[in-house]
PDB file of C-alpha atoms in Angstrom:
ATOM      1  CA  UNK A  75      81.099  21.977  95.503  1.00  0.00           C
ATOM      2  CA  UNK A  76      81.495  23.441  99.003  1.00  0.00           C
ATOM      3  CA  UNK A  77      82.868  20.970 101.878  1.00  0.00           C
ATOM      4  CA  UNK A  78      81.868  21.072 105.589  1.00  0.00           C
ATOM      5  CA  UNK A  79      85.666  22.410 106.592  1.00  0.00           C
ATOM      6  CA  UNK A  80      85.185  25.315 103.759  1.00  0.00           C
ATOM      7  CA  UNK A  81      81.922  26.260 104.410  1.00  0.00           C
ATOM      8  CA  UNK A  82      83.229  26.400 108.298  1.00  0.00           C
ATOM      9  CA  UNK A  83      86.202  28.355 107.232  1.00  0.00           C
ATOM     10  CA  UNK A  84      84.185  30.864 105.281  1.00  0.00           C
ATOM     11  CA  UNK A  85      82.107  31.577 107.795  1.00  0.00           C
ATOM     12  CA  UNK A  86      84.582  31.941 110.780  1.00  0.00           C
ATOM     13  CA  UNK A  87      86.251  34.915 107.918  1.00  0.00           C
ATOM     14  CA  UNK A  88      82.511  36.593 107.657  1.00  0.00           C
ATOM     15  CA  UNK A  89      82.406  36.508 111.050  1.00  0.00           C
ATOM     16  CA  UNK A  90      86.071  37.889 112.027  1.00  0.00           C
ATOM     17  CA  UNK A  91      85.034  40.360 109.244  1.00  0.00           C
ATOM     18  CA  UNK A  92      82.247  41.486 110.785  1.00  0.00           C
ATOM     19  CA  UNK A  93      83.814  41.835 114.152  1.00  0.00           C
ATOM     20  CA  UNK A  94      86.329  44.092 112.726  1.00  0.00           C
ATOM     21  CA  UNK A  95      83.392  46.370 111.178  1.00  0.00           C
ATOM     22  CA  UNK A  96      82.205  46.372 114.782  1.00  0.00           C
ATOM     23  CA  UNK A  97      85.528  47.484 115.851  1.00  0.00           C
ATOM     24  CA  UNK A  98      86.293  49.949 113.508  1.00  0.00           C
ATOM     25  CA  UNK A  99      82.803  51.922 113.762  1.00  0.00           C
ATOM     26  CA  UNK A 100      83.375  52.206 117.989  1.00  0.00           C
ATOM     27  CA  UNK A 101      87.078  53.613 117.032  1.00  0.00           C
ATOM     28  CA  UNK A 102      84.966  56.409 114.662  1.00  0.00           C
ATOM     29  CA  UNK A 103      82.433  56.866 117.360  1.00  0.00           C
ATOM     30  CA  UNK A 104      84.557  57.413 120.243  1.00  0.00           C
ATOM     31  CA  UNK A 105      87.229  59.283 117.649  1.00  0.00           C
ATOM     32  CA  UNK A 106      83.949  61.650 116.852  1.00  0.00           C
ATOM     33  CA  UNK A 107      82.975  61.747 120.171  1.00  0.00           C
ATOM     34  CA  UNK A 108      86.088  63.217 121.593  1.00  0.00           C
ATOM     35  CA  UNK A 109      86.263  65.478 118.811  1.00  0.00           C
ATOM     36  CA  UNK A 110      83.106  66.656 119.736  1.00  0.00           C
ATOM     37  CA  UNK A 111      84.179  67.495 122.977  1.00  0.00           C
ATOM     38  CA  UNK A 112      87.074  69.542 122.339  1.00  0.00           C
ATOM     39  CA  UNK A 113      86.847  73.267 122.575  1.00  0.00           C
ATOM     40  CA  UNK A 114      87.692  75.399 120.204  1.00  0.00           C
ATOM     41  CA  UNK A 115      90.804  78.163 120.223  1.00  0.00           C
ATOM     42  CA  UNK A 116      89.149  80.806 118.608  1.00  0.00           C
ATOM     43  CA  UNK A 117      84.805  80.545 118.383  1.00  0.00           C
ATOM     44  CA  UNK A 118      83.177  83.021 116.213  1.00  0.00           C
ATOM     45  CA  UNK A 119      86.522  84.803 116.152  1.00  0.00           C
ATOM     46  CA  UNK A 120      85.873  87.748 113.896  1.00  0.00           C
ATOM     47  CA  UNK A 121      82.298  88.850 115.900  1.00  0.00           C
ATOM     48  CA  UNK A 122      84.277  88.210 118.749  1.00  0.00           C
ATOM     49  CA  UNK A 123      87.108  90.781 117.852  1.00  0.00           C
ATOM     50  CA  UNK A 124      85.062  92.938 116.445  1.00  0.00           C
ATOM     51  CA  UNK A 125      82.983  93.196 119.717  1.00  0.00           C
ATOM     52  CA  UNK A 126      85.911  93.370 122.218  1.00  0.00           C
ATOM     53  CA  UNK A 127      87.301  96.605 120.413  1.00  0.00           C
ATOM     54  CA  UNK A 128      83.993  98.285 120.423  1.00  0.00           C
ATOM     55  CA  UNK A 129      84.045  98.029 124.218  1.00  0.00           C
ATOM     56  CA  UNK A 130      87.267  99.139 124.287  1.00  0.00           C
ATOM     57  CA  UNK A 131      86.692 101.772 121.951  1.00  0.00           C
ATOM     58  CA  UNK A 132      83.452 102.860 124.139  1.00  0.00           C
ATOM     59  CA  UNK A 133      85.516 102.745 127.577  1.00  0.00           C
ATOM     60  CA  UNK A 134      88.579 104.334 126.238  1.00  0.00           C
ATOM     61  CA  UNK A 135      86.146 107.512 125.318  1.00  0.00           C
ATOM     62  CA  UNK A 136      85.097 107.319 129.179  1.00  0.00           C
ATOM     63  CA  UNK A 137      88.487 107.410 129.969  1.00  0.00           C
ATOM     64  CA  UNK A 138      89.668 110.820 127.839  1.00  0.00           C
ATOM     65  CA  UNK A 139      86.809 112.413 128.677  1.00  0.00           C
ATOM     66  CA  UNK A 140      87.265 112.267 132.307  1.00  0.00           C
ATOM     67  CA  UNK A 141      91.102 113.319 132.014  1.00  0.00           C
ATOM     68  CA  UNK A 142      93.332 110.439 132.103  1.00  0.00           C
ATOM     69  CA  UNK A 143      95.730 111.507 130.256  1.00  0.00           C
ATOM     70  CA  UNK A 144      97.508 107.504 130.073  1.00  0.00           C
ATOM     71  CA  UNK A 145      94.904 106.817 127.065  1.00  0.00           C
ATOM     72  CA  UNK A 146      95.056 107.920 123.656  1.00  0.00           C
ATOM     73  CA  UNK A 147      92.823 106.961 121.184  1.00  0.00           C
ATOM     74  CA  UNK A 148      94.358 107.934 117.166  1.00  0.00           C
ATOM     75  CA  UNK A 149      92.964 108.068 113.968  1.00  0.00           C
ATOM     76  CA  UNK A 150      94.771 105.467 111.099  1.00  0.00           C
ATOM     77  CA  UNK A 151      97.437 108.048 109.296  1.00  0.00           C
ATOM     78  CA  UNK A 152      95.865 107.014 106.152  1.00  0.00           C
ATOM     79  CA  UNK A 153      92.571 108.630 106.937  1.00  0.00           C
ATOM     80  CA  UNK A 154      91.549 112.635 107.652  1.00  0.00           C
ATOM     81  CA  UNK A 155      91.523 113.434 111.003  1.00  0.00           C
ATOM     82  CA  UNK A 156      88.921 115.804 110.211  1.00  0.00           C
ATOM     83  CA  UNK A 157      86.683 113.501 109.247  1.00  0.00           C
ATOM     84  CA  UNK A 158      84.414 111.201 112.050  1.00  0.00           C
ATOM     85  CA  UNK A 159      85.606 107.603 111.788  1.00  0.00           C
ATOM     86  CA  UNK A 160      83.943 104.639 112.540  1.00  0.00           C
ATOM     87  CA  UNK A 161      85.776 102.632 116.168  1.00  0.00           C
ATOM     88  CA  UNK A 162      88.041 100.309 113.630  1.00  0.00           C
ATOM     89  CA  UNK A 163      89.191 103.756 111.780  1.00  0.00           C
ATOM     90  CA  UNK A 164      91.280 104.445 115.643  1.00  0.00           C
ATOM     91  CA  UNK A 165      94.716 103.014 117.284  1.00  0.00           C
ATOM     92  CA  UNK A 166      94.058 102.715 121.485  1.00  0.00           C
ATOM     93  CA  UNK A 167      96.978 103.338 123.036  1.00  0.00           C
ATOM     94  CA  UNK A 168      97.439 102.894 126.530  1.00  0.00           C
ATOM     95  CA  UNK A 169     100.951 104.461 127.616  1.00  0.00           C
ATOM     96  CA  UNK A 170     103.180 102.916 130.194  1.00  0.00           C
ATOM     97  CA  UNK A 171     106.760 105.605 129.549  1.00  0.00           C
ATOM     98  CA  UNK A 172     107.139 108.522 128.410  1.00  0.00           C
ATOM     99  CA  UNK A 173     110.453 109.130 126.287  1.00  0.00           C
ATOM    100  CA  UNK A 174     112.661 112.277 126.122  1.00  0.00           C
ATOM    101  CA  UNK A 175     112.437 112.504 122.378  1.00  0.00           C
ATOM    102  CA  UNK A 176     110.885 115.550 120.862  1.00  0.00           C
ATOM    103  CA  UNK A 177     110.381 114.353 117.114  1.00  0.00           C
ATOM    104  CA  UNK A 178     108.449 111.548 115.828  1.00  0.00           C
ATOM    105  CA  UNK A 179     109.430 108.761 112.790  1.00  0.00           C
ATOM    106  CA  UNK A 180     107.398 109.678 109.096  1.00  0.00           C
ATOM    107  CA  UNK A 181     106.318 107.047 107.041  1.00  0.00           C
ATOM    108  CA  UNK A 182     109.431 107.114 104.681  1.00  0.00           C
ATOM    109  CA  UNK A 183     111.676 105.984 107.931  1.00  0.00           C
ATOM    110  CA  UNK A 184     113.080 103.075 109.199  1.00  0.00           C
ATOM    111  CA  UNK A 185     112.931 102.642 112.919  1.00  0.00           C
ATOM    112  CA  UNK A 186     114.163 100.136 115.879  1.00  0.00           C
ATOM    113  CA  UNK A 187     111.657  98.784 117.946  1.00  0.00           C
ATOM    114  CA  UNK A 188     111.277  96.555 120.918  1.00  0.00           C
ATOM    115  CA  UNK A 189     107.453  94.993 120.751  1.00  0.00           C
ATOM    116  CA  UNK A 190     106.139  91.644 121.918  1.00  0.00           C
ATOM    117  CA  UNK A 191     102.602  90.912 120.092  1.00  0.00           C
ATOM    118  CA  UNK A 192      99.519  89.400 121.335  1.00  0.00           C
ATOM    119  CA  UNK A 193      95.885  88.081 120.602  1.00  0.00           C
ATOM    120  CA  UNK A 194      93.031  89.442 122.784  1.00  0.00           C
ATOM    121  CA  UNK A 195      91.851  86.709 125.340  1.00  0.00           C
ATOM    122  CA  UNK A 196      91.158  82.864 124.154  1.00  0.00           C
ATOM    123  CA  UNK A 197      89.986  79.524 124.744  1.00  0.00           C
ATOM    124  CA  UNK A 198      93.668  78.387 126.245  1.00  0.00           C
ATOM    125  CA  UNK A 199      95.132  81.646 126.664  1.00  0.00           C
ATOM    126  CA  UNK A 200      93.357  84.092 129.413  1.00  0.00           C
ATOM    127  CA  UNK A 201      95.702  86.991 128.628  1.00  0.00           C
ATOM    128  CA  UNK A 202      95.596  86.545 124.705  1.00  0.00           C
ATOM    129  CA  UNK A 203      97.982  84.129 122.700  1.00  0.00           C
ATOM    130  CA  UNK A 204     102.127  85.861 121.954  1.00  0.00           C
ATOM    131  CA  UNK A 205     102.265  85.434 118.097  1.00  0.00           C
ATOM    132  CA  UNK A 206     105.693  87.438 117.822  1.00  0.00           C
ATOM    133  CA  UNK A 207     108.298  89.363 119.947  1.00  0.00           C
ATOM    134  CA  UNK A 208     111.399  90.910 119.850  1.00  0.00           C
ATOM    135  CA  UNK A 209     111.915  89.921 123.829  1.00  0.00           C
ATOM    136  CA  UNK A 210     111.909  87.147 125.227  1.00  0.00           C
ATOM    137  CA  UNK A 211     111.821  86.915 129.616  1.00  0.00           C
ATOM    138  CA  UNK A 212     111.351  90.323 131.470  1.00  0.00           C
ATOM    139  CA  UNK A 213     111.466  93.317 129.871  1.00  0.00           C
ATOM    140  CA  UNK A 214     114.586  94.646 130.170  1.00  0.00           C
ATOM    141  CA  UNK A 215     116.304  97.169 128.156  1.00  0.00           C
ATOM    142  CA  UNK A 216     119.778  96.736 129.018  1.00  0.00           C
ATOM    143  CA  UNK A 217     119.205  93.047 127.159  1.00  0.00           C
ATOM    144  CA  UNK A 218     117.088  93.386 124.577  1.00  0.00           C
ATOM    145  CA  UNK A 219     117.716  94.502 121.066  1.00  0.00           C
ATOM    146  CA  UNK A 220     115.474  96.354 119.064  1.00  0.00           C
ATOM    147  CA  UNK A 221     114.755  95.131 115.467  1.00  0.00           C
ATOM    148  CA  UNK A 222     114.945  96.918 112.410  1.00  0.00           C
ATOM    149  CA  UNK A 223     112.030  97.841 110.417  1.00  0.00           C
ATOM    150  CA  UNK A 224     110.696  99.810 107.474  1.00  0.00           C
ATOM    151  CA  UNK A 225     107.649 101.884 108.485  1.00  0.00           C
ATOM    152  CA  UNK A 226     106.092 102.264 105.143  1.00  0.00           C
ATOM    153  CA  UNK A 227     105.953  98.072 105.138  1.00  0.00           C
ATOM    154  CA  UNK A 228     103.744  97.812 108.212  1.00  0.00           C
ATOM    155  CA  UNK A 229     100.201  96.980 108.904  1.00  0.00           C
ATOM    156  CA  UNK A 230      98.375 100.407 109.068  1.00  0.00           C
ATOM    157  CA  UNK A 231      97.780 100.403 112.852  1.00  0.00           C
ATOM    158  CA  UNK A 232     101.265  99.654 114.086  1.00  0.00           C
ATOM    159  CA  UNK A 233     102.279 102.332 111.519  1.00  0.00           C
ATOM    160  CA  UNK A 234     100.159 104.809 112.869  1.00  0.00           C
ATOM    161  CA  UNK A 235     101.220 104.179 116.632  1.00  0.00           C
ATOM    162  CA  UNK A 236     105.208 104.532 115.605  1.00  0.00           C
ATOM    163  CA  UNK A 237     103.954 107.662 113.346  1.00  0.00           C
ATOM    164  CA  UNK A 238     102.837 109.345 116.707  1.00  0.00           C
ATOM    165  CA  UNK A 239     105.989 107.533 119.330  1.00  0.00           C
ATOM    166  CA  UNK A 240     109.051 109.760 120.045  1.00  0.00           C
ATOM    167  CA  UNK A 241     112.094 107.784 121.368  1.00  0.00           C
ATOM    168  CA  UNK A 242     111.815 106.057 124.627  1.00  0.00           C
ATOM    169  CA  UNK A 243     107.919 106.118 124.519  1.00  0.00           C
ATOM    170  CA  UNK A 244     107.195 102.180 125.406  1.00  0.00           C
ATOM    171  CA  UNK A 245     103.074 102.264 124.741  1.00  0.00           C
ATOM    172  CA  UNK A 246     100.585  99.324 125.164  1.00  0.00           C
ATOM    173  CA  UNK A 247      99.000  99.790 121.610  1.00  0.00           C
ATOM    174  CA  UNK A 248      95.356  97.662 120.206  1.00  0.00           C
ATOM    175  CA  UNK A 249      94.778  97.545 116.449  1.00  0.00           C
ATOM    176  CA  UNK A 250      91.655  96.382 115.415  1.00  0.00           C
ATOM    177  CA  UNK A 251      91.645  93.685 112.982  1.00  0.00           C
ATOM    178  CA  UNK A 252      90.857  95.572 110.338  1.00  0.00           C
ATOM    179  CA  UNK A 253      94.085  98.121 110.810  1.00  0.00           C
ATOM    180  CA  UNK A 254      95.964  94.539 111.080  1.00  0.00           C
ATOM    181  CA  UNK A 255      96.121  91.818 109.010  1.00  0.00           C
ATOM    182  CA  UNK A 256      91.850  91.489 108.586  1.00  0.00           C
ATOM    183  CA  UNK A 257      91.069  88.458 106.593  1.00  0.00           C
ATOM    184  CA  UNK A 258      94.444  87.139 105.240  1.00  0.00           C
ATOM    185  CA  UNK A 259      97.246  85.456 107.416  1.00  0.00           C
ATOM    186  CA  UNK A 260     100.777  86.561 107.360  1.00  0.00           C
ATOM    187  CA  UNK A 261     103.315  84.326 105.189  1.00  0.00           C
ATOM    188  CA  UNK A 262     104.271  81.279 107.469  1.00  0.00           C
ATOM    189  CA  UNK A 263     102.166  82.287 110.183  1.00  0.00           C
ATOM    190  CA  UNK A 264      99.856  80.478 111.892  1.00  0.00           C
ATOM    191  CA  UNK A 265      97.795  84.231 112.924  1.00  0.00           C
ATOM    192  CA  UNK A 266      93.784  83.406 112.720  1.00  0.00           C
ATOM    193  CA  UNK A 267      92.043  85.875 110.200  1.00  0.00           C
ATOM    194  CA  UNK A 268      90.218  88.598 111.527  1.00  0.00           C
ATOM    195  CA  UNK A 269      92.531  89.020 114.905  1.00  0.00           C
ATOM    196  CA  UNK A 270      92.974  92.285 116.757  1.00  0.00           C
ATOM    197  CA  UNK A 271      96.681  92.922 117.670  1.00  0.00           C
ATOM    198  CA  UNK A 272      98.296  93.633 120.800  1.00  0.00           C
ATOM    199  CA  UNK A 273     101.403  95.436 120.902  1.00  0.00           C
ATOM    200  CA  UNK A 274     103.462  96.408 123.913  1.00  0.00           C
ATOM    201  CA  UNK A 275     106.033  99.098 121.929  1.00  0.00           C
ATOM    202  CA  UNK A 276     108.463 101.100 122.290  1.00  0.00           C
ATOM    203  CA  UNK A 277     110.620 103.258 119.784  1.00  0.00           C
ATOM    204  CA  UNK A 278     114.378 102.821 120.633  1.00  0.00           C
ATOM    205  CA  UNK A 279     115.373 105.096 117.532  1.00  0.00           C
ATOM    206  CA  UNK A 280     114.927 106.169 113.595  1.00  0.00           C
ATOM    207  CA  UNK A 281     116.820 106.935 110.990  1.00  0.00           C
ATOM    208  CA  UNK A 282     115.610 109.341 107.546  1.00  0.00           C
ATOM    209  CA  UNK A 283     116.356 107.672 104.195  1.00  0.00           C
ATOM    210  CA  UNK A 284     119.725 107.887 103.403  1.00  0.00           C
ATOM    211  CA  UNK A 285     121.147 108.414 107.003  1.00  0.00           C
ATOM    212  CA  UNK A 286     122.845 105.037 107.931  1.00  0.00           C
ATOM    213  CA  UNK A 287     121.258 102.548 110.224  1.00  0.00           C
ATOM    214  CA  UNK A 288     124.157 101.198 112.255  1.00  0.00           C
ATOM    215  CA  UNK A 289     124.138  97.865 113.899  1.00  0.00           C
ATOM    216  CA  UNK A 290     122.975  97.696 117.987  1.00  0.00           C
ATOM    217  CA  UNK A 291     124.216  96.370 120.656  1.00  0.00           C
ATOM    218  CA  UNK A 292     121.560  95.523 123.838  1.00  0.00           C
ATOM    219  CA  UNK A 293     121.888  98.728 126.703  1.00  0.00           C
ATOM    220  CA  UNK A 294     122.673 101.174 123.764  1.00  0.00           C
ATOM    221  CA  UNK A 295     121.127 104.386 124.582  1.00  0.00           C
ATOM    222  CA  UNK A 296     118.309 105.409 122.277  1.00  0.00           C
ATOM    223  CA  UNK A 297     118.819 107.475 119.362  1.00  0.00           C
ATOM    224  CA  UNK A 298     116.963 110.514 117.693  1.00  0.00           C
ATOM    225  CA  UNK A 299     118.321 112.183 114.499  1.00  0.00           C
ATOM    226  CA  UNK A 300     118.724 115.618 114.332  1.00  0.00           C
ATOM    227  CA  UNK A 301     116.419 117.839 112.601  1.00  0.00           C
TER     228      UNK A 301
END
């Protein structure tokens, strides 16, 4: 049988029960609520991409065809040249140096490269998000150190910009997502899927399989084999 005091006590725990249901659903509200009003990095980021390098694509034309000479726009080595491509078959390349090499890297090579890499323009980031560099601070030569890299083990469009670089060329290069890393993400990277790449470039030097790739110091000159 229930006494007065129990009956009190069980209702004063129904009641501090139901307060805390109160509680609890204005914490999930106002959690919702500010989730709600967070933007998001990258909206409809593959559309997005995809539209950005059109327009490039389409003003880069413009830009050929009336004679500056500081664009380039090349065809994906892995595809005939002969052959009309689609905009996501083609490399832009805007250059900012010209080098003094006369040769250019094949696909069997290993070069050294300075690059810094970018995302196209974002929620937080008005000149696109850095995702890797080589660099960090100014870019400065007599500093930096170029990295090491197989050609043949790089995303098509960065291939085909080093395929076409002789040494000292330092080019502003966009890949569109599909010559990049399309729908997968690089291991241990936090890269969104479908991303066009932005690579400021330059070839410090490559070596033919079997010639030995010697260790570099930063303000070594730049180095061509010889043909």
């Amino acid at each position: 049988m229930m006494t007065i005091r129990s009956y009190i006590s069980t209702r004063g725990i129904m009641r501090t029960f139901l307060q805390m249901i109160v509680v609890m659903g204005a914490l999930v509200t106002t959690s919702c609520s500010e989730a709600d009003n967070e933007e998001e990095e990258f909206p409809d980021w593959q559309n997005k991409n995809e539209e950005w390098f059109v327009n490039l694509y389409n003003t880069t034309r413009q830009k050929v065809s009336s004679g500056d000479a500081s664009w380039k726009i090349i065809k994906v080595y892995s595809k005939n040249d002969d052959v009309v491509g689609n905009p996501d078959d083609y490399i832009i390349v805007h250059v900012l140096n010209n080098g003094s090499g006369s040769g250019c890297p094949l696909i069997t090579d290993t070069v050294r490269v300075h690059y810094r890499g970018r995302l196209i323009p974002s929620t937080s980031y008005a000149e696109g998000k850095v995702f890797d560099q080589t660099w960090t601070g100014d870019y400065n030569l007599s500093t930096m150190t170029p990295t090491k890299m197989g050609l043949g083990n790089m995303v098509d469009g960065f291939a085909t910009a080093l395929l076409n670089m002789h040494i000292g060329d330092r080019w502003e290069v966009y890949i569109p997502q599909k010559l990049g890393y399309g729908s997968t993400t690089p291991s241990g990277s936090t890269l969104p899927v479908y991303s066009n790449l932005i690579f400021d470039l330059t070839l410090a030097a490559y070596y033919h399989p079997g010639q030995l790739v010697p260790d570099w110091k930063a303000g070594e000159a730049f180095w061509e084999p010889e043909e």
